[in-house]
PDB file of C-alpha atoms in Angstrom:
ATOM      1  CA  UNK A 124      33.262 119.289  81.359  1.00  0.00           C
ATOM      2  CA  UNK A 125      31.781 120.178  84.741  1.00  0.00           C
ATOM      3  CA  UNK A 126      28.009 119.987  85.093  1.00  0.00           C
ATOM      4  CA  UNK A 127      25.653 122.336  86.865  1.00  0.00           C
ATOM      5  CA  UNK A 128      26.757 122.758  90.466  1.00  0.00           C
ATOM      6  CA  UNK A 129      24.360 123.684  93.224  1.00  0.00           C
ATOM      7  CA  UNK A 130      25.332 124.537  96.778  1.00  0.00           C
ATOM      8  CA  UNK A 131      24.559 123.654  99.427  1.00  0.00           C
ATOM      9  CA  UNK A 132      23.043 120.188  98.882  1.00  0.00           C
ATOM     10  CA  UNK A 133      20.997 120.293 102.071  1.00  0.00           C
ATOM     11  CA  UNK A 134      19.696 123.106 104.253  1.00  0.00           C
ATOM     12  CA  UNK A 135      17.561 123.261 107.369  1.00  0.00           C
ATOM     13  CA  UNK A 136      16.072 126.625 108.229  1.00  0.00           C
ATOM     14  CA  UNK A 137      13.533 127.955 110.704  1.00  0.00           C
ATOM     15  CA  UNK A 138      10.277 129.662 109.742  1.00  0.00           C
ATOM     16  CA  UNK A 139      10.768 133.376 109.214  1.00  0.00           C
ATOM     17  CA  UNK A 140      14.432 133.109 108.255  1.00  0.00           C
ATOM     18  CA  UNK A 141      15.796 133.775 104.810  1.00  0.00           C
ATOM     19  CA  UNK A 142      17.968 131.565 102.636  1.00  0.00           C
ATOM     20  CA  UNK A 143      20.235 131.959  99.612  1.00  0.00           C
ATOM     21  CA  UNK A 144      20.919 129.116  97.198  1.00  0.00           C
ATOM     22  CA  UNK A 145      23.719 129.138  94.656  1.00  0.00           C
ATOM     23  CA  UNK A 146      24.048 127.712  91.163  1.00  0.00           C
ATOM     24  CA  UNK A 147      27.058 127.554  88.858  1.00  0.00           C
ATOM     25  CA  UNK A 148      26.023 126.715  85.280  1.00  0.00           C
ATOM     26  CA  UNK A 149      27.964 124.767  82.699  1.00  0.00           C
ATOM     27  CA  UNK A 150      30.786 126.884  81.325  1.00  0.00           C
ATOM     28  CA  UNK A 151      29.534 128.953  78.388  1.00  0.00           C
ATOM     29  CA  UNK A 152      25.860 128.566  79.266  1.00  0.00           C
ATOM     30  CA  UNK A 153      24.132 131.927  79.595  1.00  0.00           C
ATOM     31  CA  UNK A 154      20.590 130.888  80.495  1.00  0.00           C
ATOM     32  CA  UNK A 155      19.904 129.783  84.060  1.00  0.00           C
ATOM     33  CA  UNK A 156      16.512 128.703  85.354  1.00  0.00           C
ATOM     34  CA  UNK A 157      15.226 127.693  88.762  1.00  0.00           C
ATOM     35  CA  UNK A 158      12.521 125.154  89.553  1.00  0.00           C
ATOM     36  CA  UNK A 159      10.831 124.063  92.756  1.00  0.00           C
ATOM     37  CA  UNK A 160       9.929 120.398  93.197  1.00  0.00           C
ATOM     38  CA  UNK A 161       7.453 119.253  95.849  1.00  0.00           C
ATOM     39  CA  UNK A 162       5.440 116.022  96.181  1.00  0.00           C
ATOM     40  CA  UNK A 163       2.176 117.922  95.992  1.00  0.00           C
ATOM     41  CA  UNK A 164       2.816 120.443  93.221  1.00  0.00           C
ATOM     42  CA  UNK A 165       5.458 118.625  91.199  1.00  0.00           C
ATOM     43  CA  UNK A 166       8.004 120.712  89.285  1.00  0.00           C
ATOM     44  CA  UNK A 167       7.193 124.396  88.991  1.00  0.00           C
ATOM     45  CA  UNK A 168       9.080 127.157  87.222  1.00  0.00           C
ATOM     46  CA  UNK A 169      10.433 129.963  89.405  1.00  0.00           C
ATOM     47  CA  UNK A 170      12.412 132.236  87.066  1.00  0.00           C
ATOM     48  CA  UNK A 171      14.931 132.362  84.257  1.00  0.00           C
ATOM     49  CA  UNK A 172      17.939 134.604  83.816  1.00  0.00           C
ATOM     50  CA  UNK A 173      19.918 135.337  80.681  1.00  0.00           C
ATOM     51  CA  UNK A 174      22.951 137.616  80.626  1.00  0.00           C
ATOM     52  CA  UNK A 175      22.126 138.999  84.094  1.00  0.00           C
ATOM     53  CA  UNK A 176      18.534 139.888  83.139  1.00  0.00           C
ATOM     54  CA  UNK A 177      15.428 138.138  84.389  1.00  0.00           C
ATOM     55  CA  UNK A 178      13.776 136.961  81.207  1.00  0.00           C
ATOM     56  CA  UNK A 179      10.813 135.082  82.607  1.00  0.00           C
ATOM     57  CA  UNK A 180       9.124 134.610  85.966  1.00  0.00           C
ATOM     58  CA  UNK A 181       6.773 131.981  87.307  1.00  0.00           C
ATOM     59  CA  UNK A 182       3.790 132.395  89.569  1.00  0.00           C
ATOM     60  CA  UNK A 183       5.518 132.633  92.947  1.00  0.00           C
ATOM     61  CA  UNK A 184       5.219 135.339  95.623  1.00  0.00           C
ATOM     62  CA  UNK A 185       7.719 138.175  95.829  1.00  0.00           C
ATOM     63  CA  UNK A 186       9.510 136.416  98.692  1.00  0.00           C
ATOM     64  CA  UNK A 187      11.229 134.416  95.977  1.00  0.00           C
ATOM     65  CA  UNK A 188      13.865 136.374  94.107  1.00  0.00           C
ATOM     66  CA  UNK A 189      16.997 135.714  92.143  1.00  0.00           C
ATOM     67  CA  UNK A 190      19.865 137.245  90.312  1.00  0.00           C
ATOM     68  CA  UNK A 191      22.578 136.348  87.855  1.00  0.00           C
ATOM     69  CA  UNK A 192      26.136 137.567  87.870  1.00  0.00           C
ATOM     70  CA  UNK A 193      28.370 138.482  84.931  1.00  0.00           C
ATOM     71  CA  UNK A 194      29.981 135.016  85.023  1.00  0.00           C
ATOM     72  CA  UNK A 195      26.467 133.490  84.656  1.00  0.00           C
ATOM     73  CA  UNK A 196      26.434 132.130  88.210  1.00  0.00           C
ATOM     74  CA  UNK A 197      23.036 132.571  89.775  1.00  0.00           C
ATOM     75  CA  UNK A 198      21.578 132.837  93.233  1.00  0.00           C
ATOM     76  CA  UNK A 199      18.038 132.572  94.448  1.00  0.00           C
ATOM     77  CA  UNK A 200      16.809 133.996  97.718  1.00  0.00           C
ATOM     78  CA  UNK A 201      13.741 133.156  99.727  1.00  0.00           C
ATOM     79  CA  UNK A 202      12.806 135.546 102.511  1.00  0.00           C
ATOM     80  CA  UNK A 203      10.464 135.004 105.442  1.00  0.00           C
ATOM     81  CA  UNK A 204      10.492 131.240 105.017  1.00  0.00           C
ATOM     82  CA  UNK A 205       7.281 129.279 105.421  1.00  0.00           C
ATOM     83  CA  UNK A 206       6.836 125.564 106.088  1.00  0.00           C
ATOM     84  CA  UNK A 207       5.456 125.186 102.568  1.00  0.00           C
ATOM     85  CA  UNK A 208       8.758 126.342 101.097  1.00  0.00           C
ATOM     86  CA  UNK A 209      10.283 122.976 101.999  1.00  0.00           C
ATOM     87  CA  UNK A 210      11.230 121.501  98.649  1.00  0.00           C
ATOM     88  CA  UNK A 211      13.966 120.419  96.308  1.00  0.00           C
ATOM     89  CA  UNK A 212      15.184 123.479  94.406  1.00  0.00           C
ATOM     90  CA  UNK A 213      16.681 122.673  91.027  1.00  0.00           C
ATOM     91  CA  UNK A 214      18.828 124.899  88.906  1.00  0.00           C
ATOM     92  CA  UNK A 215      19.244 124.300  85.189  1.00  0.00           C
ATOM     93  CA  UNK A 216      21.400 125.883  82.524  1.00  0.00           C
ATOM     94  CA  UNK A 217      21.237 126.115  78.762  1.00  0.00           C
ATOM     95  CA  UNK A 218      23.401 127.629  76.083  1.00  0.00           C
ATOM     96  CA  UNK A 219      20.730 130.049  74.903  1.00  0.00           C
ATOM     97  CA  UNK A 220      17.195 129.001  75.771  1.00  0.00           C
ATOM     98  CA  UNK A 221      14.918 126.285  77.042  1.00  0.00           C
ATOM     99  CA  UNK A 222      14.050 125.302  73.512  1.00  0.00           C
ATOM    100  CA  UNK A 223      17.393 123.516  73.327  1.00  0.00           C
ATOM    101  CA  UNK A 224      16.869 121.672  76.588  1.00  0.00           C
ATOM    102  CA  UNK A 225      18.299 122.311  80.006  1.00  0.00           C
ATOM    103  CA  UNK A 226      20.984 120.539  82.000  1.00  0.00           C
ATOM    104  CA  UNK A 227      19.948 120.244  85.619  1.00  0.00           C
ATOM    105  CA  UNK A 228      21.975 120.276  88.793  1.00  0.00           C
ATOM    106  CA  UNK A 229      21.439 117.809  91.633  1.00  0.00           C
ATOM    107  CA  UNK A 230      19.408 120.333  93.592  1.00  0.00           C
ATOM    108  CA  UNK A 231      19.336 121.844  97.045  1.00  0.00           C
ATOM    109  CA  UNK A 232      17.022 120.146  99.511  1.00  0.00           C
ATOM    110  CA  UNK A 233      15.537 122.867 101.749  1.00  0.00           C
ATOM    111  CA  UNK A 234      13.693 121.883 104.899  1.00  0.00           C
ATOM    112  CA  UNK A 235      11.858 124.580 106.852  1.00  0.00           C
ATOM    113  CA  UNK A 236      11.033 123.713 110.463  1.00  0.00           C
TER     114      UNK A 236
ATOM    115  CA  UNK B 299      -0.808 128.129  77.347  1.00  0.00           C
ATOM    116  CA  UNK B 300       1.265 125.000  77.221  1.00  0.00           C
ATOM    117  CA  UNK B 301       0.531 121.915  79.276  1.00  0.00           C
ATOM    118  CA  UNK B 302       1.590 118.287  79.579  1.00  0.00           C
ATOM    119  CA  UNK B 303      -0.370 115.250  80.699  1.00  0.00           C
ATOM    120  CA  UNK B 304       1.353 112.019  81.574  1.00  0.00           C
ATOM    121  CA  UNK B 305      -1.350 109.428  81.355  1.00  0.00           C
ATOM    122  CA  UNK B 306       0.032 106.984  83.923  1.00  0.00           C
ATOM    123  CA  UNK B 307       1.379 107.928  87.331  1.00  0.00           C
ATOM    124  CA  UNK B 308       2.846 104.430  87.825  1.00  0.00           C
ATOM    125  CA  UNK B 309       3.981 101.797  85.335  1.00  0.00           C
ATOM    126  CA  UNK B 310       5.284  98.376  86.320  1.00  0.00           C
ATOM    127  CA  UNK B 311       7.097  96.068  83.900  1.00  0.00           C
ATOM    128  CA  UNK B 312       9.234  92.958  84.145  1.00  0.00           C
ATOM    129  CA  UNK B 313      12.903  93.119  83.296  1.00  0.00           C
ATOM    130  CA  UNK B 314      13.443  92.423  79.598  1.00  0.00           C
ATOM    131  CA  UNK B 315       9.931  93.473  78.532  1.00  0.00           C
ATOM    132  CA  UNK B 316       9.073  96.649  76.586  1.00  0.00           C
ATOM    133  CA  UNK B 317       8.447  99.996  78.255  1.00  0.00           C
ATOM    134  CA  UNK B 318       5.788 102.503  77.174  1.00  0.00           C
ATOM    135  CA  UNK B 319       5.331 105.798  79.029  1.00  0.00           C
ATOM    136  CA  UNK B 320       2.560 107.947  77.606  1.00  0.00           C
ATOM    137  CA  UNK B 321       2.545 111.713  77.237  1.00  0.00           C
ATOM    138  CA  UNK B 322       0.128 114.178  75.637  1.00  0.00           C
ATOM    139  CA  UNK B 323       0.886 117.861  75.288  1.00  0.00           C
ATOM    140  CA  UNK B 324      -0.808 121.128  74.469  1.00  0.00           C
ATOM    141  CA  UNK B 325       1.055 124.039  72.945  1.00  0.00           C
ATOM    142  CA  UNK B 326      -0.018 127.155  71.089  1.00  0.00           C
ATOM    143  CA  UNK B 327       3.161 127.222  69.038  1.00  0.00           C
ATOM    144  CA  UNK B 328       5.655 124.770  67.569  1.00  0.00           C
ATOM    145  CA  UNK B 329       6.923 123.119  70.734  1.00  0.00           C
ATOM    146  CA  UNK B 330      10.140 121.539  71.827  1.00  0.00           C
ATOM    147  CA  UNK B 331       9.503 118.333  73.745  1.00  0.00           C
ATOM    148  CA  UNK B 332      11.737 116.490  76.171  1.00  0.00           C
ATOM    149  CA  UNK B 333      11.866 113.458  78.373  1.00  0.00           C
ATOM    150  CA  UNK B 334      13.830 113.684  81.603  1.00  0.00           C
ATOM    151  CA  UNK B 335      14.575 110.942  84.131  1.00  0.00           C
ATOM    152  CA  UNK B 336      15.075 111.409  87.862  1.00  0.00           C
ATOM    153  CA  UNK B 337      16.609 108.738  90.058  1.00  0.00           C
ATOM    154  CA  UNK B 338      15.956 108.940  93.825  1.00  0.00           C
ATOM    155  CA  UNK B 339      17.587 111.951  95.490  1.00  0.00           C
ATOM    156  CA  UNK B 340      19.123 113.042  92.210  1.00  0.00           C
ATOM    157  CA  UNK B 341      18.594 115.848  89.735  1.00  0.00           C
ATOM    158  CA  UNK B 342      17.019 115.495  86.314  1.00  0.00           C
ATOM    159  CA  UNK B 343      18.848 113.909  83.405  1.00  0.00           C
ATOM    160  CA  UNK B 344      17.861 114.626  79.805  1.00  0.00           C
ATOM    161  CA  UNK B 345      16.931 111.406  77.973  1.00  0.00           C
ATOM    162  CA  UNK B 346      15.999 112.880  74.596  1.00  0.00           C
ATOM    163  CA  UNK B 347      14.572 115.948  72.900  1.00  0.00           C
ATOM    164  CA  UNK B 348      12.428 116.838  69.905  1.00  0.00           C
ATOM    165  CA  UNK B 349      13.031 120.226  68.323  1.00  0.00           C
ATOM    166  CA  UNK B 350      11.159 120.075  64.981  1.00  0.00           C
ATOM    167  CA  UNK B 351      13.610 117.846  63.153  1.00  0.00           C
ATOM    168  CA  UNK B 352      12.994 114.083  62.786  1.00  0.00           C
ATOM    169  CA  UNK B 353       9.775 112.943  64.459  1.00  0.00           C
ATOM    170  CA  UNK B 354      11.363 109.746  65.785  1.00  0.00           C
ATOM    171  CA  UNK B 355      13.922 110.742  68.354  1.00  0.00           C
ATOM    172  CA  UNK B 356      16.545 108.433  69.799  1.00  0.00           C
ATOM    173  CA  UNK B 357      17.942 109.087  73.242  1.00  0.00           C
ATOM    174  CA  UNK B 358      20.339 107.637  75.729  1.00  0.00           C
ATOM    175  CA  UNK B 359      20.139 104.167  77.290  1.00  0.00           C
ATOM    176  CA  UNK B 360      18.059 102.742  74.422  1.00  0.00           C
ATOM    177  CA  UNK B 361      15.062 105.046  74.870  1.00  0.00           C
ATOM    178  CA  UNK B 362      13.232 106.643  71.973  1.00  0.00           C
ATOM    179  CA  UNK B 363      10.122 108.753  71.463  1.00  0.00           C
ATOM    180  CA  UNK B 364       7.908 109.611  68.517  1.00  0.00           C
ATOM    181  CA  UNK B 365       6.401 113.058  68.011  1.00  0.00           C
ATOM    182  CA  UNK B 366       2.865 112.772  66.592  1.00  0.00           C
ATOM    183  CA  UNK B 367       1.427 116.198  65.917  1.00  0.00           C
ATOM    184  CA  UNK B 368      -2.016 114.920  64.882  1.00  0.00           C
ATOM    185  CA  UNK B 369      -2.352 113.110  68.208  1.00  0.00           C
ATOM    186  CA  UNK B 370      -0.425 115.715  70.244  1.00  0.00           C
ATOM    187  CA  UNK B 371       1.535 112.858  71.754  1.00  0.00           C
ATOM    188  CA  UNK B 372       5.163 112.182  72.579  1.00  0.00           C
ATOM    189  CA  UNK B 373       5.278 108.684  74.056  1.00  0.00           C
ATOM    190  CA  UNK B 374       8.534 107.238  75.410  1.00  0.00           C
ATOM    191  CA  UNK B 375       9.471 103.643  74.609  1.00  0.00           C
ATOM    192  CA  UNK B 376      12.261 101.166  75.198  1.00  0.00           C
ATOM    193  CA  UNK B 377      12.345  97.645  73.728  1.00  0.00           C
ATOM    194  CA  UNK B 378      13.706  95.907  76.821  1.00  0.00           C
ATOM    195  CA  UNK B 379      13.591  97.205  80.394  1.00  0.00           C
ATOM    196  CA  UNK B 380      16.577  96.969  82.696  1.00  0.00           C
ATOM    197  CA  UNK B 381      16.523  97.114  86.479  1.00  0.00           C
ATOM    198  CA  UNK B 382      18.502 100.350  86.346  1.00  0.00           C
ATOM    199  CA  UNK B 383      15.623 102.005  84.429  1.00  0.00           C
ATOM    200  CA  UNK B 384      13.538 102.150  87.601  1.00  0.00           C
ATOM    201  CA  UNK B 385      13.051 105.881  88.221  1.00  0.00           C
ATOM    202  CA  UNK B 386      10.639 108.779  87.738  1.00  0.00           C
ATOM    203  CA  UNK B 387      10.190 110.038  84.185  1.00  0.00           C
ATOM    204  CA  UNK B 388       8.995 113.506  83.206  1.00  0.00           C
ATOM    205  CA  UNK B 389       7.599 114.640  79.884  1.00  0.00           C
ATOM    206  CA  UNK B 390       8.322 118.336  79.327  1.00  0.00           C
ATOM    207  CA  UNK B 391       7.220 120.964  76.796  1.00  0.00           C
ATOM    208  CA  UNK B 392       8.679 124.342  75.932  1.00  0.00           C
ATOM    209  CA  UNK B 393       7.663 126.942  73.364  1.00  0.00           C
ATOM    210  CA  UNK B 394       8.435 130.541  72.497  1.00  0.00           C
ATOM    211  CA  UNK B 395       4.989 131.760  73.500  1.00  0.00           C
ATOM    212  CA  UNK B 396       5.717 130.597  77.057  1.00  0.00           C
ATOM    213  CA  UNK B 397       9.056 132.379  76.980  1.00  0.00           C
ATOM    214  CA  UNK B 398      11.027 129.169  76.706  1.00  0.00           C
ATOM    215  CA  UNK B 399       9.813 128.128  80.133  1.00  0.00           C
ATOM    216  CA  UNK B 400       9.693 124.378  80.718  1.00  0.00           C
ATOM    217  CA  UNK B 401       6.330 122.925  81.707  1.00  0.00           C
ATOM    218  CA  UNK B 402       6.524 119.509  83.334  1.00  0.00           C
ATOM    219  CA  UNK B 403       4.063 116.675  83.367  1.00  0.00           C
ATOM    220  CA  UNK B 404       3.182 115.103  86.699  1.00  0.00           C
ATOM    221  CA  UNK B 405       5.701 112.308  86.243  1.00  0.00           C
ATOM    222  CA  UNK B 406       5.489 108.539  85.760  1.00  0.00           C
ATOM    223  CA  UNK B 407       7.169 106.241  88.241  1.00  0.00           C
ATOM    224  CA  UNK B 408       8.581 103.236  86.413  1.00  0.00           C
ATOM    225  CA  UNK B 409       9.047 100.072  88.446  1.00  0.00           C
ATOM    226  CA  UNK B 410      10.999  97.147  86.988  1.00  0.00           C
ATOM    227  CA  UNK B 411      10.426  93.693  88.459  1.00  0.00           C
ATOM    228  CA  UNK B 412      13.159  91.034  88.268  1.00  0.00           C
TER     229      UNK B 412
END
């Protein structure tokens, strides 16, 4: 059974650019969440999608957005990149909800220069 | 609002000795609690979870945790540390009031000395 797949693994972008990260959940999982991990702030919740609908959103600016497709694959987009957006972005999937626990992908390491 | 406090940012043990990683939580509703492990440059792996069944939860790689509601604690233990256990460990809480969002503790870095 394939795990959660995130692409790309590494990205280097310039300030002001935008970036799109992709996540393919475990087959059959309908809930997909995104988290940002930085040394200073730790792991912070970005948003959660279930059946193509955003079900929950964390406390991040509107430059951070996401979507989920009918096959449960998800993308997150960050526009007008700032140096502080450099982080490991983790995607996680669950059958129904976070109460059952999430399976995490290996993450996308974004560096903004 | 839910929150998690991991009481030690670093724990160092010798190989073969017991491991204790401490976690206290706050939740306004019946929570689900998890321990995740993260090895360098890797994603998070679920070690074990508590979801209102048995209070003593057994996980992978010999880890277990006990849910104590009166103490609002969910400490992680292992009888005998192995070198491969060296990693960062996260205590995590989730509840319906928070919309099933996971809230992470600050992490505990476990070092295992030979």
